[in-house]
Structures are given as C-alpha cells and as structure tokens.
Amino acid sequence: MKRLFFLLLIILAAIWTRPYWEDSVREVIPDQVTETFHSARDFTTQTIEDSNFDFDTVRDQAASFYSSIVDSDSAQVTEQEEATPLELTTPEDQSFSIGNVELGDTRADVEDMYGEPERESENEYGVNWSTYHENYQNFMMVAYDEQEMVRGLYTNQDLLSSSFDLGLGDTKAAVNETLGEPEEGIRNGWFNYQINSEGEYDIYQIDDSYATIFYDIHENDEVTAIQLIDENLKNEKDAVYTSGSETLRDGFEYQLFDLTNADRVNHDLPVLEWNEEVRETAREHSTDMAENQYFDHTNLQGQSPFDRMEEDDISFTTAGENLAYGQFSSIFAHQGLMNSEGHRENILQDSFAELGVGVDFNDDNQPFFTENFLNDQWLY
C-alpha cells in the first residue's frame, strides 16, 4: 500500500511540474507517441498558478486520490458478485435450449424463471430482443412474436443445452461431426443468399428453425455463441438488410453494448458504463461514413477518433474505437469484432470503463457500427 501511495505521489508531482519539462520532452517523443500522449493527457483540469512547488498540496492530493481508488475498488468488487449458476436441463421439444428456454415457449414461461427483461430493443426481424441477465451474468436474449411466443434465442454464455450433447466450448470439428455439413445457402422469403462466413460461424436448419453457431478463432474454433431463429420469423424478413429506422438504430446500439459487456464478464472483466455523450460522437461518425461512402477511423476532414471526441468536449485518459460495416445485425457485428485481434483487444481492454455505440445506415440499408471506448480516470 505504501509503495502505491508514493507512486501516486510521484505521478502527481510530475503533473504539477509539467510546465518545466513538457517542452523539452516533446522534442524527443516520436510524433505518433506525442499524439497519443496529447489525446490521453486530459486527466486533470487543475492549472499551475504559482511557480513554487508545494509538496504538502501534492501529498494531500495523492492521499485523496489513493482513497478514491480504494473506494472505487471496493465498489467494483461488490458490483461483480457472482450470480447463481443455472442448472441446465436437456431440451424436451427442440434440439437446443438456452437457459432452459426453447423456441415455442411463452413469455410467461420465461418470466416465471427470469422476471422482467433488463432491456427491450428492436432487432432486424421486426420484433424486439428482450435481454435477461444479472449484471451481464447468465446473459441471454429472447425474441417474442405478437402472441408472446418465443421465436428467437441468443446467448454467448454457458447457457446452451442440447439433445446432441453440444455446448459452448466444444470445437467446430465436433459440431460438424455431430450435425453434419452446414448450410451453404439460405432461401429467405423472396431471396436467396450464399453463406460466406469465412469459418467464423455455421448455420444449420433444425426443428423448423435456423441455428447459427459462432466460433472463436482465437480459442481453437470453440463454440462461443449461438442464435436460434424460428423459420417463420426468418421468412418474414423480406430483404438481406432490414430497412433502417430510428428504432432499429437504437436497438443495434444497445444490443452491441450489451453483447460487449456479456463477453467482458466471460473474461472476468468489469462491466462498462453507457456513455451517452460519446454515443453521439460515435453515431455522427457512422452517419458520416454511411452518407459519404467511406469506412475509416479517420474522417474526410482528417480527424481521428481522439480529435472527434475532443471536439465534442469529451475528456478521457485512454480511448479506443471499433468499426464494423455491412453485418446483418449487432450479433454478427460483435462476433466478427471478437474474431479480429485489434478489435478484440479493445473489447477486452481492462483499462476502459465506458462505452458509447453509434449506428447508422447507408442507402442500401447496410449498417455502420462505431464503438467508442474510453476511461476518464487516471490509471495506476
């Protein structure tokens, strides 16, 4: 503890004396590092008004800062208390169940077990995903039709039960050996499309439904998530991309946020807080890309993600950005980001504390996803 206290003391001393060393240091820091340092330096609003170094003031600031860290850590431990593991049973009427829920069950069945959903948001099938979890543990999403029957299910946590004895953590090879060759193409209402998953997921038509099984290419192609969609619900979707709307945009944004937190919990990381201000920054970038037909972290005015956040008066010590484009939904976008090493690092970055997600659609209804991660507290 004493070592941490004195380390904080040294850090604050460096901050306090910054005007005396900053210019000379800037001469030897490479441009790229300088940009990172400049973008990440806004961790205090205090200014130097006196050229005399006040050791007592710095000591008191360090003590206060140390106390806030201890309090923050205590709160985080309380927040991350483990939920009770579910006792899973073999599905009765379907090949797969998630959290003991099967396609064809009723909302009443689900909410007898899990209570009210934490969130309801529109998905690409024109219905809502109802999200159930305990601080993102035991996480699953359920889609109901107009008769309040379960027509869609998703999880990226260990809630999968199967009459085939398959579960999360099994390999793609085991899935293919058990279920056979996956579908190469899907007839969806009035259109057909070829499945080009590049090995990241397989789709099987089972029990009058479509099971999409996602794999983690960074973990030996293990099953990392599953989506189940009733065949009738899927056939009601009359285009590859659902027409963009404000409610679908909001739905994709919140769904991507929830999916990110559920995967962070899988990796024993703290849950991110929603940041409404940075959501607007992220959404503006998605809109800009969609309207001006480009896909890049740097916009057409030459602004980086850090520039855009600073322009919107968002303070941060560390920040990161993930982009995705053209996926069918937030589920497919998130799974693709988790299979991309750099994007995965942002999602699983321990230092990030907040996230804002912004989505918009181009003229072909293809969604553009922007995730802006940040932390506005000094790291220790």
Coordinates of C-alpha atoms in Angstrom, one line a residue:
M1 CA 0.0 0.0 0.0
K2 CA 2.8 2.4 0.9
R3 CA 4.5 1.8 -2.4
L4 CA 1.3 2.6 -4.3
F5 CA 0.9 5.8 -2.3
F6 CA 4.4 7.0 -3.1
L7 CA 3.9 6.1 -6.8
L8 CA 0.8 8.2 -6.9
L9 CA 2.8 11.0 -5.1
I10 CA 5.5 10.8 -7.9
I11 CA 2.8 10.9 -10.6
L12 CA 1.1 14.0 -9.2
A13 CA 4.5 15.6 -8.7
A14 CA 5.2 15.1 -12.4
I15 CA 1.8 16.6 -13.3
W16 CA 2.4 19.6 -11.0
T17 CA 5.8 20.3 -12.5
R18 CA 4.7 19.6 -16.1
P19 CA 5.3 23.2 -17.4
Y20 CA 9.0 22.9 -16.6
W21 CA 9.7 19.6 -18.5
E22 CA 7.0 19.3 -21.2
D23 CA 8.6 21.3 -24.0
S24 CA 11.9 19.6 -23.7
V25 CA 10.3 16.1 -23.6
R26 CA 8.2 16.9 -26.7
E27 CA 11.4 17.4 -28.7
V28 CA 12.4 13.7 -28.3
I29 CA 9.0 11.9 -28.3
P30 CA 8.1 10.5 -31.8
D31 CA 5.1 12.1 -33.5
Q32 CA 2.8 9.1 -33.1
V33 CA 3.6 8.8 -29.3
T34 CA 3.1 12.6 -28.9
E35 CA -0.4 12.3 -30.5
T36 CA -1.3 9.5 -28.1
F37 CA 0.0 11.4 -25.2
H38 CA -1.8 14.6 -26.2
S39 CA -5.1 12.8 -26.8
A40 CA -4.8 10.9 -23.5
R41 CA -3.5 13.7 -21.3
D42 CA -6.8 15.3 -20.2
F43 CA -6.9 13.7 -16.8
T44 CA -7.0 16.9 -14.7
T45 CA -8.4 20.4 -15.0
Q46 CA -6.1 21.9 -12.4
T47 CA -3.7 24.7 -13.6
I48 CA -0.4 25.9 -12.2
E49 CA -0.8 29.5 -10.8
D50 CA 2.4 29.6 -8.8
S51 CA 5.9 28.6 -9.8
N52 CA 6.7 27.3 -6.3
F53 CA 6.3 23.6 -5.8
D54 CA 4.0 22.9 -2.9
F55 CA 4.9 19.4 -1.5
D56 CA 2.2 19.4 1.1
T57 CA -0.5 20.1 -1.5
V58 CA 0.7 17.3 -3.7
R59 CA 0.9 14.9 -0.8
D60 CA -2.7 15.8 0.2
Q61 CA -3.9 15.3 -3.4
A62 CA -2.2 11.9 -3.5
A63 CA -3.8 10.9 -0.3
S64 CA -7.2 11.9 -1.6
F65 CA -6.6 10.1 -4.9
Y66 CA -5.4 7.0 -3.2
S67 CA -8.6 7.0 -1.0
S68 CA -10.8 7.3 -4.1
I69 CA -9.1 4.3 -5.7
V70 CA -9.6 2.2 -2.7
D71 CA -13.3 3.2 -2.5
S72 CA -13.7 2.5 -6.3
D73 CA -12.1 -0.9 -6.0
S74 CA -14.4 -1.8 -3.1
A75 CA -17.5 -0.8 -5.1
Q76 CA -16.3 -2.8 -8.1
V77 CA -15.9 -6.0 -6.0
T78 CA -19.5 -5.6 -4.7
E79 CA -20.8 -4.9 -8.2
Q80 CA -19.2 -8.0 -9.7
E81 CA -20.6 -10.6 -7.2
E82 CA -21.2 -13.8 -9.0
A83 CA -24.7 -14.8 -10.0
T84 CA -26.0 -18.2 -9.1
P85 CA -25.1 -20.7 -11.9
L86 CA -28.2 -22.1 -13.7
E87 CA -28.9 -25.9 -13.5
L88 CA -29.5 -26.7 -17.2
T89 CA -31.7 -29.5 -18.4
T90 CA -31.9 -31.3 -21.7
P91 CA -34.5 -29.7 -24.0
E92 CA -37.8 -31.5 -24.4
D93 CA -39.2 -30.4 -27.7
Q94 CA -36.3 -28.9 -29.5
S95 CA -32.7 -29.8 -30.2
F96 CA -31.4 -26.8 -28.4
S97 CA -32.4 -24.7 -25.4
I98 CA -30.9 -21.6 -23.9
G99 CA -31.2 -21.1 -20.1
N100 CA -33.8 -23.9 -20.2
V101 CA -35.9 -21.8 -22.7
E102 CA -36.9 -23.3 -26.0
L103 CA -38.4 -21.9 -29.2
G104 CA -42.2 -22.2 -28.7
D105 CA -42.2 -21.4 -25.0
T106 CA -44.3 -18.5 -23.8
R107 CA -43.2 -15.2 -22.4
A108 CA -44.9 -16.2 -19.1
D109 CA -42.7 -19.3 -19.0
V110 CA -39.6 -17.2 -19.4
E111 CA -40.5 -14.6 -16.9
D112 CA -41.6 -17.1 -14.3
M113 CA -37.9 -18.1 -14.4
Y114 CA -36.1 -14.8 -15.0
G115 CA -38.5 -12.0 -14.2
E116 CA -38.8 -8.8 -16.3
P117 CA -36.2 -8.2 -19.0
E118 CA -33.4 -5.7 -18.4
R119 CA -34.0 -4.2 -21.8
E120 CA -36.2 -4.5 -24.9
S121 CA -34.9 -3.2 -28.2
E122 CA -35.8 -3.7 -31.9
N123 CA -33.9 -6.3 -34.0
E124 CA -33.6 -7.0 -37.7
Y125 CA -36.7 -9.3 -37.7
G126 CA -39.1 -6.5 -36.8
V127 CA -39.6 -7.7 -33.2
N128 CA -37.7 -7.0 -30.0
W129 CA -34.8 -8.7 -28.3
S130 CA -35.7 -8.9 -24.6
T131 CA -32.5 -9.1 -22.7
Y132 CA -32.2 -11.1 -19.4
H133 CA -29.2 -11.1 -17.2
E134 CA -27.8 -10.4 -13.7
N135 CA -25.3 -7.7 -14.2
Y136 CA -24.5 -9.4 -17.5
Q137 CA -24.1 -12.8 -16.0
N138 CA -26.5 -15.6 -17.2
F139 CA -26.9 -13.4 -20.2
M140 CA -29.5 -14.3 -22.9
M141 CA -31.7 -12.5 -25.4
V142 CA -35.2 -13.7 -26.3
A143 CA -37.5 -12.6 -29.2
Y144 CA -41.2 -13.0 -28.9
D145 CA -43.9 -12.8 -31.6
E146 CA -47.2 -11.0 -31.4
Q147 CA -48.7 -14.0 -29.4
E148 CA -45.8 -13.7 -26.9
M149 CA -44.3 -17.0 -28.0
V150 CA -40.5 -17.4 -28.1
R151 CA -39.3 -17.2 -31.7
G152 CA -35.7 -16.3 -31.2
L153 CA -32.9 -17.0 -28.7
Y154 CA -29.3 -16.0 -28.3
T155 CA -26.5 -16.4 -25.7
N156 CA -22.7 -16.0 -25.6
Q157 CA -22.5 -17.6 -22.1
D158 CA -22.6 -21.1 -20.9
L159 CA -26.4 -21.5 -21.0
L160 CA -26.6 -23.8 -24.0
S161 CA -28.1 -27.2 -23.6
S162 CA -28.6 -29.7 -26.4
S163 CA -30.0 -33.1 -27.1
F164 CA -26.9 -33.6 -29.3
D165 CA -24.7 -33.1 -26.1
L166 CA -23.1 -30.0 -27.7
G167 CA -22.3 -26.8 -25.7
L168 CA -20.2 -23.7 -25.6
G169 CA -16.5 -24.6 -25.6
D170 CA -16.9 -27.5 -28.0
T171 CA -14.9 -27.3 -31.2
K172 CA -16.2 -26.6 -34.7
A173 CA -14.9 -30.0 -35.7
A174 CA -17.2 -31.6 -33.0
V175 CA -20.2 -29.6 -34.2
N176 CA -19.6 -30.6 -37.9
E177 CA -19.1 -34.2 -36.9
T178 CA -22.3 -34.2 -34.9
L179 CA -24.6 -32.1 -37.1
G180 CA -23.1 -32.8 -40.5
E181 CA -22.3 -30.2 -43.1
P182 CA -23.7 -26.8 -42.5
E183 CA -26.0 -24.9 -45.0
E184 CA -24.2 -23.3 -47.9
G185 CA -27.1 -21.0 -48.8
I186 CA -30.4 -19.9 -47.3
R187 CA -33.7 -19.2 -49.0
N188 CA -35.2 -16.4 -47.1
G189 CA -38.7 -15.4 -48.3
W190 CA -38.3 -13.9 -51.8
F191 CA -34.5 -14.0 -51.9
N192 CA -31.6 -16.5 -51.6
Y193 CA -28.2 -15.7 -50.3
Q194 CA -24.9 -17.7 -50.1
I195 CA -23.3 -18.1 -46.7
N196 CA -19.8 -16.8 -46.7
S197 CA -18.8 -17.0 -43.1
E198 CA -15.0 -17.5 -43.6
G199 CA -15.2 -20.2 -41.0
E200 CA -16.5 -17.9 -38.2
Y201 CA -19.9 -19.4 -38.0
D202 CA -22.1 -22.3 -39.3
I203 CA -25.8 -22.3 -40.0
Y204 CA -28.0 -25.4 -39.6
Q205 CA -31.7 -25.8 -40.4
I206 CA -33.0 -27.9 -37.5
D207 CA -36.5 -28.3 -36.0
D208 CA -38.1 -25.7 -38.3
S209 CA -35.6 -23.2 -37.2
Y210 CA -32.1 -21.9 -38.1
A211 CA -29.3 -22.4 -35.6
T212 CA -26.3 -20.1 -36.2
I213 CA -23.3 -21.4 -34.2
F214 CA -20.5 -18.9 -33.8
Y215 CA -16.8 -19.9 -33.3
D216 CA -13.9 -18.1 -31.6
I217 CA -11.0 -18.3 -34.0
H218 CA -8.6 -17.2 -31.2
E219 CA -9.7 -20.1 -29.0
N220 CA -9.2 -23.1 -31.3
D221 CA -12.5 -22.5 -33.1
E222 CA -14.5 -23.3 -30.0
V223 CA -18.3 -22.6 -29.9
T224 CA -18.6 -19.1 -28.4
A225 CA -22.3 -18.2 -29.0
I226 CA -25.5 -19.5 -30.6
Q227 CA -28.5 -17.8 -32.2
L228 CA -31.8 -19.7 -32.8
I229 CA -34.4 -18.2 -35.1
D230 CA -37.8 -19.7 -35.9
E231 CA -38.2 -20.5 -39.6
N232 CA -41.4 -18.5 -39.9
L233 CA -39.9 -15.4 -38.3
K234 CA -36.8 -15.6 -40.5
N235 CA -39.0 -15.9 -43.6
E236 CA -40.9 -12.8 -42.7
K237 CA -37.7 -10.9 -43.3
D238 CA -38.0 -9.8 -46.9
A239 CA -34.5 -8.5 -47.6
V240 CA -30.9 -9.2 -46.7
Y241 CA -30.8 -5.9 -44.8
T242 CA -33.7 -4.6 -42.9
S243 CA -34.8 -1.0 -43.7
G244 CA -33.0 1.4 -41.4
S245 CA -35.1 3.3 -38.9
E246 CA -34.6 5.2 -35.6
T247 CA -35.9 2.3 -33.5
L248 CA -33.6 -0.3 -35.3
R249 CA -30.7 2.1 -35.0
D250 CA -31.3 2.4 -31.2
G251 CA -31.8 -1.3 -31.0
F252 CA -28.5 -2.2 -32.7
E253 CA -26.6 0.3 -30.5
Y254 CA -27.9 -1.0 -27.2
Q255 CA -27.6 -4.6 -28.3
L256 CA -23.9 -4.2 -29.3
F257 CA -23.3 -2.6 -25.9
D258 CA -25.0 -5.5 -24.0
L259 CA -23.1 -8.1 -26.1
T260 CA -19.8 -6.4 -25.3
N261 CA -20.5 -6.4 -21.6
A262 CA -21.6 -10.1 -21.6
D263 CA -18.3 -11.1 -23.3
R264 CA -16.3 -8.9 -20.8
V265 CA -18.0 -10.8 -18.0
N266 CA -16.9 -14.1 -19.7
H267 CA -13.3 -12.9 -19.4
D268 CA -13.6 -11.7 -15.8
L269 CA -13.5 -8.0 -16.7
P270 CA -15.6 -5.2 -15.2
V271 CA -18.8 -4.1 -16.9
L272 CA -18.6 -0.9 -19.0
E273 CA -20.9 2.0 -18.3
W274 CA -23.0 3.5 -21.0
N275 CA -21.8 7.0 -22.1
E276 CA -24.5 9.0 -23.8
E277 CA -22.2 11.8 -24.9
V278 CA -19.7 9.6 -26.6
R279 CA -22.6 7.7 -28.2
E280 CA -23.4 10.9 -30.1
T281 CA -19.8 11.1 -31.3
A282 CA -19.9 7.5 -32.4
R283 CA -23.2 7.9 -34.2
E284 CA -22.1 11.1 -36.0
H285 CA -19.1 9.1 -37.4
S286 CA -21.3 6.2 -38.5
T287 CA -23.6 8.7 -40.2
D288 CA -20.7 10.4 -41.9
M289 CA -19.3 7.1 -43.2
A290 CA -22.8 6.0 -44.4
E291 CA -23.6 9.2 -46.2
N292 CA -20.2 9.8 -47.7
Q293 CA -19.4 6.2 -48.7
Y294 CA -16.2 5.5 -46.8
F295 CA -15.0 3.2 -44.0
D296 CA -12.2 4.5 -41.9
H297 CA -11.2 5.7 -38.4
T298 CA -10.0 9.0 -39.9
N299 CA -12.9 11.0 -41.4
L300 CA -12.8 13.1 -44.6
Q301 CA -11.6 16.2 -42.6
G302 CA -8.6 14.2 -41.3
Q303 CA -9.9 13.9 -37.8
S304 CA -9.0 10.8 -35.7
P305 CA -11.4 9.3 -33.1
F306 CA -9.4 11.3 -30.5
D307 CA -10.0 14.5 -32.4
R308 CA -13.7 13.9 -32.7
M309 CA -14.1 13.2 -29.0
E310 CA -12.1 16.3 -28.0
E311 CA -14.1 18.4 -30.4
D312 CA -17.2 17.2 -28.6
D313 CA -15.7 18.1 -25.2
I314 CA -15.3 14.5 -24.1
S315 CA -12.5 14.1 -21.6
F316 CA -10.5 10.9 -21.5
T317 CA -7.2 9.4 -20.4
T318 CA -7.4 6.4 -22.7
A319 CA -9.7 5.7 -25.6
G320 CA -10.3 3.3 -28.5
E321 CA -12.6 2.8 -31.4
N322 CA -14.0 -0.2 -33.2
L323 CA -15.7 -0.1 -36.6
A324 CA -17.9 -2.7 -38.4
Y325 CA -19.8 -2.4 -41.6
G326 CA -22.3 -4.5 -43.5
Q327 CA -23.1 -7.2 -41.0
F328 CA -26.8 -8.3 -40.7
S329 CA -27.1 -7.3 -37.0
S330 CA -25.3 -6.4 -33.9
I331 CA -24.9 -10.1 -33.1
F332 CA -23.0 -10.7 -36.3
A333 CA -21.0 -7.4 -35.9
H334 CA -20.0 -8.3 -32.4
Q335 CA -18.9 -11.8 -33.2
G336 CA -16.9 -10.5 -36.1
L337 CA -15.2 -7.9 -33.9
M338 CA -14.3 -10.6 -31.4
N339 CA -12.6 -12.6 -34.1
S340 CA -10.5 -9.6 -35.2
E341 CA -7.4 -9.3 -33.0
G342 CA -7.2 -5.5 -32.7
H343 CA -11.0 -5.0 -32.1
R344 CA -11.0 -7.9 -29.6
E345 CA -8.2 -6.1 -27.6
N346 CA -10.5 -3.0 -27.3
I347 CA -13.5 -5.1 -26.2
L348 CA -11.4 -6.9 -23.6
Q349 CA -9.3 -3.9 -22.5
D350 CA -9.2 -3.8 -18.7
S351 CA -8.5 -0.1 -18.6
F352 CA -11.7 1.0 -20.4
A353 CA -14.6 2.0 -18.2
E354 CA -17.2 3.4 -20.5
L355 CA -18.6 2.7 -24.0
G356 CA -20.9 4.5 -26.4
V357 CA -22.2 2.9 -29.6
G358 CA -23.4 4.7 -32.7
V359 CA -25.1 3.2 -35.7
D360 CA -26.5 4.5 -39.0
F361 CA -27.5 3.0 -42.4
N362 CA -26.5 3.8 -46.0
D363 CA -28.9 4.0 -48.9
D364 CA -28.8 0.2 -49.2
N365 CA -29.7 -0.2 -45.5
Q366 CA -26.3 -1.6 -44.7
P367 CA -25.5 -0.7 -41.1
F368 CA -22.3 1.1 -40.0
F369 CA -21.3 0.4 -36.4
T370 CA -18.9 2.6 -34.3
E371 CA -17.9 1.7 -30.8
N372 CA -16.0 4.4 -28.8
F373 CA -14.4 3.1 -25.6
L374 CA -12.9 5.4 -23.0
N375 CA -11.7 5.9 -19.5
D376 CA -11.5 9.4 -17.9
Q377 CA -9.8 8.3 -14.7
W378 CA -6.0 8.2 -14.2
L379 CA -4.8 4.7 -14.4
Y380 CA -2.5 3.2 -11.7

